[in-house]
Coordinates of C-alpha atoms and ligand atoms in Angstrom, one line a residue:
X190 CA 23.0 -20.3 -1.9
X191 CA 21.9 -23.8 -1.3
X192 CA 23.7 -25.3 -4.3
X193 CA 26.9 -23.2 -3.3
X194 CA 26.7 -24.7 0.1
X195 CA 26.2 -28.1 -1.2
X196 CA 29.4 -27.7 -3.5
X197 CA 31.5 -26.3 -0.7
X198 CA 30.4 -29.2 1.6
X199 CA 31.2 -31.7 -1.1
X200 CA 34.7 -30.1 -1.4
X201 CA 35.3 -30.3 2.3
X202 CA 34.1 -33.9 2.2
X203 CA 36.3 -34.8 -0.7
X204 CA 39.4 -33.3 1.0
X205 CA 38.6 -35.0 4.2
X206 CA 38.2 -38.4 2.5
X207 CA 41.4 -38.1 0.6
X208 CA 43.5 -36.9 3.6
X209 CA 42.2 -40.0 5.5
X210 CA 43.3 -42.1 2.6
X211 CA 46.5 -40.4 2.3
X212 CA 47.2 -40.9 6.0
X213 CA 46.7 -44.6 5.7
X214 CA 49.0 -44.9 2.7
X215 CA 52.3 -46.5 3.0
X216 CA 53.3 -46.8 -0.7
X217 CA 54.7 -43.3 -2.1
X218 CA 53.5 -44.3 -5.6
X219 CA 50.0 -44.6 -4.4
X220 CA 50.3 -41.4 -2.2
X221 CA 51.4 -39.4 -5.3
X222 CA 48.6 -40.9 -7.3
X223 CA 46.0 -39.9 -4.7
X224 CA 47.6 -36.5 -4.2
X225 CA 47.1 -35.8 -8.1
X226 CA 43.5 -37.0 -7.8
X227 CA 43.1 -34.6 -5.1
X228 CA 44.3 -31.6 -6.9
X229 CA 42.3 -32.7 -9.9
X230 CA 39.2 -32.9 -7.6
X231 CA 40.0 -29.3 -6.3
X232 CA 40.1 -28.0 -9.7
X233 CA 36.7 -29.7 -10.7
X234 CA 35.2 -28.2 -7.7
X235 CA 36.5 -24.8 -8.5
X236 CA 35.1 -25.0 -12.0
X237 CA 31.7 -26.2 -10.7
X238 CA 31.5 -23.4 -8.2
X239 CA 32.2 -20.7 -10.8
X240 CA 29.6 -22.4 -13.1
X241 CA 26.8 -22.2 -10.4
X242 CA 24.1 -20.0 -12.0
X243 CA 22.9 -16.8 -10.5
X244 CA 19.6 -18.3 -9.5
X245 CA 21.1 -20.4 -7.1
X246 CA 23.2 -17.9 -5.5
X247 CA 20.1 -16.2 -4.0
X248 CA 18.6 -14.2 -6.9
X249 CA 14.9 -13.9 -6.8
X250 CA 12.3 -13.1 -9.6
X251 CA 9.2 -11.5 -8.4
X252 CA 5.9 -11.1 -10.2
X253 CA 4.1 -8.0 -8.9
X254 CA 0.5 -7.0 -9.7
X255 CA -1.2 -3.7 -8.8
X256 CA -4.7 -2.0 -8.6
X257 CA -3.4 1.2 -10.5
X258 CA -3.3 2.2 -14.2
X259 CA 0.3 2.2 -15.6
X260 CA 2.2 5.5 -15.0
X261 CA -0.8 6.8 -12.9
X262 CA 0.8 9.7 -11.1
X263 CA 1.4 9.1 -7.4
X264 CA -0.2 5.7 -7.1
X265 CA 0.9 3.8 -10.2
X266 CA 4.2 5.7 -10.4
X267 CA 4.9 5.0 -6.8
X268 CA 4.4 1.3 -7.1
X269 CA 6.6 1.2 -10.2
X270 CA 9.2 3.3 -8.4
X271 CA 9.1 0.6 -5.4
X272 CA 9.6 -2.2 -8.0
X273 CA 12.4 -0.5 -9.7
X274 CA 14.1 0.5 -6.3
X275 CA 14.0 -3.1 -5.0
X276 CA 15.7 -4.0 -8.2
X277 CA 18.3 -1.4 -8.1
X278 CA 19.0 -1.9 -4.3
X279 CA 19.9 -5.4 -4.9
X280 CA 21.9 -4.8 -8.2
X281 CA 19.3 -6.9 -9.9
X282 CA 19.6 -9.9 -7.6
X283 CA 15.8 -9.2 -6.7
X284 CA 14.2 -8.6 -10.0
X285 CA 10.6 -7.3 -9.9
X286 CA 8.4 -7.9 -12.9
X287 CA 5.7 -5.3 -12.4
X288 CA 2.2 -5.4 -14.0
X289 CA -0.2 -2.5 -13.8
X290 CA -4.0 -3.2 -13.4
X291 CA -5.3 -5.1 -16.3
X292 CA -1.9 -6.2 -17.5
X293 CA -1.9 -9.5 -15.8
X294 CA -5.1 -9.4 -13.7
X295 CA -7.8 -6.9 -13.2
X296 CA -7.2 -4.5 -10.4
X297 CA -9.4 -6.2 -7.7
X298 CA -8.1 -9.6 -8.6
X299 CA -4.8 -8.6 -7.3
X300 CA -5.6 -10.0 -3.8
X301 CA -6.4 -13.5 -5.1
X302 CA -3.4 -13.5 -7.5
X303 CA -0.9 -13.0 -4.7
X304 CA -2.8 -15.1 -2.0
X305 CA -2.8 -18.0 -4.3
X306 CA 0.9 -17.7 -5.1
X307 CA 0.4 -17.0 -8.7
X308 CA 2.2 -13.6 -8.0
X309 CA 4.4 -12.7 -5.1
X310 CA 3.5 -9.0 -4.5
X311 CA 0.6 -6.5 -5.1
X312 CA 0.4 -2.8 -4.6
X313 CA -3.1 -1.7 -3.6
X314 CA -5.2 0.0 -1.2
X315 CA -6.0 -2.8 1.3
X316 CA -9.7 -1.3 2.0
X317 CA -10.6 -2.7 -1.4
X318 CA -10.7 -6.1 0.4
X319 CA -13.3 -4.9 3.1
X320 CA -15.9 -7.4 1.5
X321 CA -13.6 -10.2 2.7
X322 CA -13.1 -8.9 6.1
X323 CA -13.8 -5.3 7.4
X324 CA -10.6 -5.2 9.3
X325 CA -8.7 -4.6 6.0
X326 CA -10.2 -1.1 5.9
X327 CA -8.3 0.0 8.9
X328 CA -4.9 -0.5 7.1
X329 CA -5.8 2.0 4.4
X330 CA -8.2 4.4 5.9
X331 CA -11.4 4.6 7.8
X332 CA -13.8 7.6 8.3
X333 CA -12.6 9.8 11.2
X334 CA -9.4 7.8 11.0
X335 CA -5.7 8.9 11.2
X336 CA -3.5 11.1 9.2
X337 CA -0.3 10.0 7.7
X338 CA 1.9 10.7 10.7
X339 CA -0.8 9.2 13.0
X340 CA -1.3 5.9 11.2
X341 CA 2.6 5.5 10.9
X342 CA 2.7 5.8 14.8
X343 CA 0.1 3.2 15.1
X344 CA 1.5 0.7 12.6
X345 CA 5.1 1.1 13.9
X346 CA 4.7 1.9 17.7
X347 CA 1.0 1.1 18.6
X348 CA 0.5 -2.5 17.6
X349 CA -0.9 -1.9 14.2
X350 CA 1.6 -4.1 12.2
X351 CA 1.1 -7.0 14.5
X352 CA -2.7 -6.8 14.0
X353 CA -2.2 -6.4 10.2
X354 CA 0.2 -9.4 10.3
X355 CA -2.6 -11.3 12.1
X356 CA -5.3 -10.5 9.7
X357 CA -3.2 -11.0 6.6
X358 CA -1.8 -14.3 7.8
X359 CA -5.4 -15.7 7.7
X360 CA -5.4 -15.1 3.9
X361 CA -1.8 -16.3 3.4
X362 CA -0.5 -12.8 3.0
X363 CA 2.2 -10.3 4.6
X364 CA 1.6 -6.6 4.1
X365 CA 3.8 -3.5 4.7
X366 CA 3.0 0.2 4.3
X367 CA 4.1 1.4 0.8
X368 CA 2.8 4.8 0.4
X369 CA 0.3 7.3 1.3
X370 CA -1.7 9.9 -0.4
X371 CA -2.3 12.1 2.7
X372 CA -5.8 13.6 3.7
X373 CA -8.2 13.2 0.7
X374 CA -10.7 15.6 -0.7
X375 CA -14.5 14.9 -0.1
X376 CA -15.3 14.4 -3.6
X377 CA -16.7 15.9 -6.9
X378 CA -20.4 16.8 -7.0
X379 CA -22.7 18.2 -9.7
X380 CA -24.7 20.2 -7.1
X381 CA -24.0 22.0 -4.0
X382 CA -24.1 19.7 -0.8
X383 CA -25.7 21.9 1.9
X384 CA -27.2 19.3 4.3
X385 CA -27.0 15.4 5.0
X386 CA -30.4 15.1 3.2
X387 CA -28.5 16.0 -0.1
X388 CA -26.9 12.6 0.2
X389 CA -30.2 10.9 -0.3
X390 CA -30.4 8.9 -3.5
X391 CA -26.9 10.0 -4.6
X392 CA -24.9 7.4 -6.4
X393 CA -21.3 7.9 -5.5
X394 CA -18.0 6.2 -6.0
X395 CA -16.5 5.8 -2.6
X396 CA -14.9 2.7 -1.4
X397 CA -14.1 1.4 2.1
X398 CA -16.1 2.2 5.2
X399 CA -16.7 5.8 4.0
X400 CA -19.1 4.3 1.5
X401 CA -20.9 2.5 4.4
X402 CA -21.1 6.0 6.2
X403 CA -22.9 7.8 3.3
X404 CA -25.1 4.7 2.7
X405 CA -26.4 5.6 6.2
X406 CA -27.4 9.0 4.9
X407 CA -29.3 7.3 2.0
X408 CA -26.7 7.3 -0.7
X409 CA -25.7 4.3 -2.9
X410 CA -21.9 4.0 -2.6
X411 CA -20.1 1.9 -5.4
X412 CA -16.6 0.9 -5.5
X413 CA -14.8 1.3 -9.0
X414 CA -11.1 1.0 -9.8
X415 CA -9.5 4.2 -10.7
X416 CA -9.5 3.4 -14.4
X417 CA -13.4 3.3 -14.7
X418 CA -14.5 6.4 -12.7
X419 CA -14.4 9.0 -15.4
X420 CA -16.6 7.1 -17.9
X421 CA -19.1 6.4 -15.1
X422 CA -19.2 9.9 -14.0
X423 CA -19.4 11.3 -17.5
X424 CA -22.3 8.9 -18.6
X425 CA -24.3 9.7 -15.5
X426 CA -24.0 6.1 -14.2
X427 CA -22.8 7.7 -11.0
X428 CA -23.6 11.3 -9.7
X429 CA -20.5 11.9 -7.8
X430 CA -17.1 10.6 -6.9
X431 CA -14.1 10.8 -4.6
X432 CA -10.6 9.9 -5.8
X433 CA -7.7 11.4 -4.0
X434 CA -6.7 15.0 -4.1
X435 CA -6.0 17.9 -6.5
X436 CA -2.9 16.5 -8.0
X437 CA -4.3 13.1 -8.8
X438 CA -7.8 14.3 -9.6
X439 CA -6.9 17.0 -12.2
X440 CA -5.5 14.0 -14.5
X441 CA -8.9 12.3 -14.0
X442 CA -10.6 15.5 -15.4
X443 CA -13.8 14.9 -13.2
X444 CA -14.2 18.7 -13.6
X445 CA -15.8 18.1 -17.0
X446 CA -18.7 16.4 -15.3
X447 CA -18.9 17.8 -11.7
X448 CA -17.7 21.3 -10.8
X449 CA -18.2 21.2 -6.9
X450 CA -15.1 20.1 -5.2
X451 CA -15.6 19.4 -1.4
X452 CA -13.0 19.2 1.2
X453 CA -12.1 17.8 3.8
X454 CA -12.8 13.9 3.1
X455 CA -14.0 12.3 6.3
X456 CA -13.3 9.1 4.7
X457 CA -9.7 9.0 3.9
X458 CA -7.7 11.2 6.2
X459 CA -4.4 9.5 5.2
X460 CA -4.8 6.6 2.8
X461 CA -2.0 4.2 3.3
X462 CA -1.1 2.0 0.4
X463 CA -0.1 -1.5 0.9
X464 CA 2.7 -3.8 -0.4
X465 CA 1.0 -7.2 0.0
X466 CA 3.2 -10.3 -0.3
X467 CA 2.5 -14.0 -0.5
X468 CA 3.3 -15.2 3.1
X469 CA 5.0 -18.4 2.0
X470 CA 7.2 -16.4 -0.3
X471 CA 8.0 -13.8 2.4
X472 CA 8.6 -16.7 5.2
X473 CA 11.0 -18.3 2.6
X474 CA 13.2 -15.1 2.3
X475 CA 16.5 -14.6 4.2
X476 CA 16.3 -12.1 7.0
X477 CA 18.7 -10.0 4.9
X478 CA 16.1 -9.8 2.0
X479 CA 13.2 -9.2 4.2
X480 CA 14.9 -6.1 5.8
X481 CA 15.8 -4.9 2.2
X482 CA 12.2 -5.2 1.1
X483 CA 11.0 -3.5 4.4
X484 CA 13.4 -0.7 3.7
X485 CA 12.4 -0.3 0.0
X486 CA 8.8 -0.2 1.1
X487 CA 9.4 2.4 3.8
X488 CA 11.3 4.6 1.4
X489 CA 8.2 4.6 -0.8
X490 CA 5.9 5.2 2.1
X491 CA 7.8 8.6 2.8
X492 CA 8.6 9.6 -0.7
X493 CA 5.1 9.2 -2.0
X494 CA 3.6 11.3 0.8
X495 CA 6.1 13.9 -0.1
X496 CA 5.1 14.1 -3.6
X497 CA 1.6 14.5 -2.8
X498 CA 2.3 17.2 -0.4
X499 CA 4.5 19.1 -2.9
X500 CA 2.1 18.8 -5.8
X501 CA -1.4 19.3 -4.4
X502 CA -1.3 23.0 -3.9
X503 CA -0.4 24.0 -7.3
X504 CA -2.8 21.6 -8.7
X505 CA -5.6 23.0 -6.5
X506 CA -4.8 26.6 -7.7
X507 CA -4.9 25.4 -11.4
X508 CA -8.3 23.5 -11.1
X509 CA -9.9 26.6 -9.8
X510 CA -8.3 29.1 -12.1
X511 CA -8.0 27.2 -15.3
X512 CA -10.9 24.7 -15.1
X513 CA -13.6 26.8 -13.2
X514 CA -13.8 24.3 -10.4
X515 CA -15.7 25.5 -7.4
X516 CA -14.0 24.8 -4.0
X517 CA -16.4 24.1 -1.1
X518 CA -16.0 22.7 2.4
X519 CA -18.6 20.4 3.9
X520 CA -20.5 22.3 6.7
X521 CA -20.6 21.3 10.3
X522 CA -24.1 19.9 9.9
X523 CA -22.9 17.6 7.2
X524 CA -19.9 16.5 9.2
X525 CA -21.9 16.0 12.3
X526 CA -24.2 13.6 10.2
X527 CA -21.1 11.8 8.9
X528 CA -20.0 11.3 12.6
X529 CA -23.4 9.8 13.8
X530 CA -23.4 7.5 10.7
X531 CA -19.7 6.5 11.2
X532 CA -20.6 5.7 14.8
X533 CA -23.3 3.2 13.7
X534 CA -20.8 1.7 11.0
X535 CA -18.2 1.0 13.6
X536 CA -20.7 -0.8 15.8
X537 CA -21.5 -3.0 13.0
X538 CA -17.8 -3.6 12.1
X539 CA -16.9 -4.5 15.7
X540 CA -20.0 -7.1 15.6
X541 CA -18.6 -8.8 12.5
X542 CA -16.0 -10.7 14.7
X543 CA -13.7 -10.7 17.5
X544 CA -10.8 -9.9 15.1
X545 CA -12.6 -6.9 13.8
X546 CA -13.3 -5.6 17.3
X547 CA -9.7 -6.1 18.1
X548 CA -8.5 -4.1 15.4
X549 CA -11.1 -1.3 15.9
X550 CA -10.3 -1.1 19.7
X551 CA -6.4 -0.8 19.0
X552 CA -7.0 1.8 16.2
X553 CA -9.3 3.8 18.3
X554 CA -7.1 3.8 21.2
X555 CA -3.9 4.9 19.1
X556 CA -6.1 7.5 17.3
X557 CA -7.5 9.1 20.5
X558 CA -4.1 9.3 22.1
X559 CA -2.0 10.3 19.1
X560 CA -4.8 12.7 18.0
X561 CA -4.8 14.4 21.4
X562 CA -1.0 15.1 20.9
X563 CA -1.5 16.3 17.3
X564 CA -3.9 18.7 18.6
X565 CA -1.7 20.8 20.6
X566 CA 1.5 20.1 18.4
X567 CA 1.1 20.1 14.6
X568 CA -2.5 21.5 14.5
X569 CA -1.8 24.2 17.0
X570 CA 1.4 25.4 15.5
X571 CA 0.2 25.3 11.8
X572 CA -2.9 27.3 12.8
X573 CA -0.9 29.9 14.5
X574 CA 1.7 30.1 11.8
X575 CA -0.9 30.4 9.1
X576 CA -2.9 33.0 11.2
X577 CA 0.2 35.2 11.8
X578 CA 1.6 34.9 8.3
X579 CA -2.1 35.2 6.7
X580 CA -1.8 31.9 4.7
Ligands
CA6 CA1 -10.0 7.9 -2.3

């Protein structure tokens, strides 16, 4: 657009100059000559305009990295779908070149790749960055946190986005919600989990603050990208793992090494995925392009959640009937121990920094308020519906 503006400006300038010259002419021969020069200049400008390359008419090429394996259902396909949607929505003017985990950088290097400006976008779960600042965890999921509808309410109407912006700006990033897995399962275990003491000495793949919670119970949490979990579980390097839910987990074949599948997960009640962008890149976009990207991300935020909800039920039934998976719920004693441990973790998080405390307080306030409404709306209705219909 800048080149185009420049050319148009030059045209206007040339016209004005020529008109001024013409008005000062008394000799008709000289006037005719100048008129011809004006026409020639106009033709030249017209040719120049049509020759302006697409790149200078506002086309944008984006490098996007991600923490997911290529074509991984839900997470990977959702990130790829977003990339394709953004390109389609702009008829190719904004072109996204997507790289799955390991294709350009390793999964957990996505943050630095985008913060440094080597790439413009990542798709990830921002709790992977909690080692940089615990505040990041709140924008994916935290123990005893919010469901999909609850976290959307906080992000969009409860001040969540502003806090995310403040945190991300400190790292040269701008983030938006771009997908959600919904309530996650508690995880895959080789043995039954009957009390909090069963977590002692357990090596479990569980990232984010959920890992800190089970560490309080004596477990050793590890954070591994999705592509590395199966081999570690099968080899015995880890004893247990959580991942997402029945649909995603069925592709991972964890049931080959661990038969007990526990619910519900306290650690990720609505894991929100993030579109992270280099902030200088974002700030340099037109308002229109920012709105297009926001819209494309918001569509994915909704459509991914729908896909999980549509597919989890059938996958769970298949895991139980076809793979012999034993479905179990964490009992109240274990959940109470999770609650006590989480309270300690949140004290530590708030002591980290004023920013961490500010995020926690905002999150807690929204969760308590929105949760009280959810209790007598969604939850009360679904409980009654399922009771009457025997679901
Ligand atoms: Ca998970």
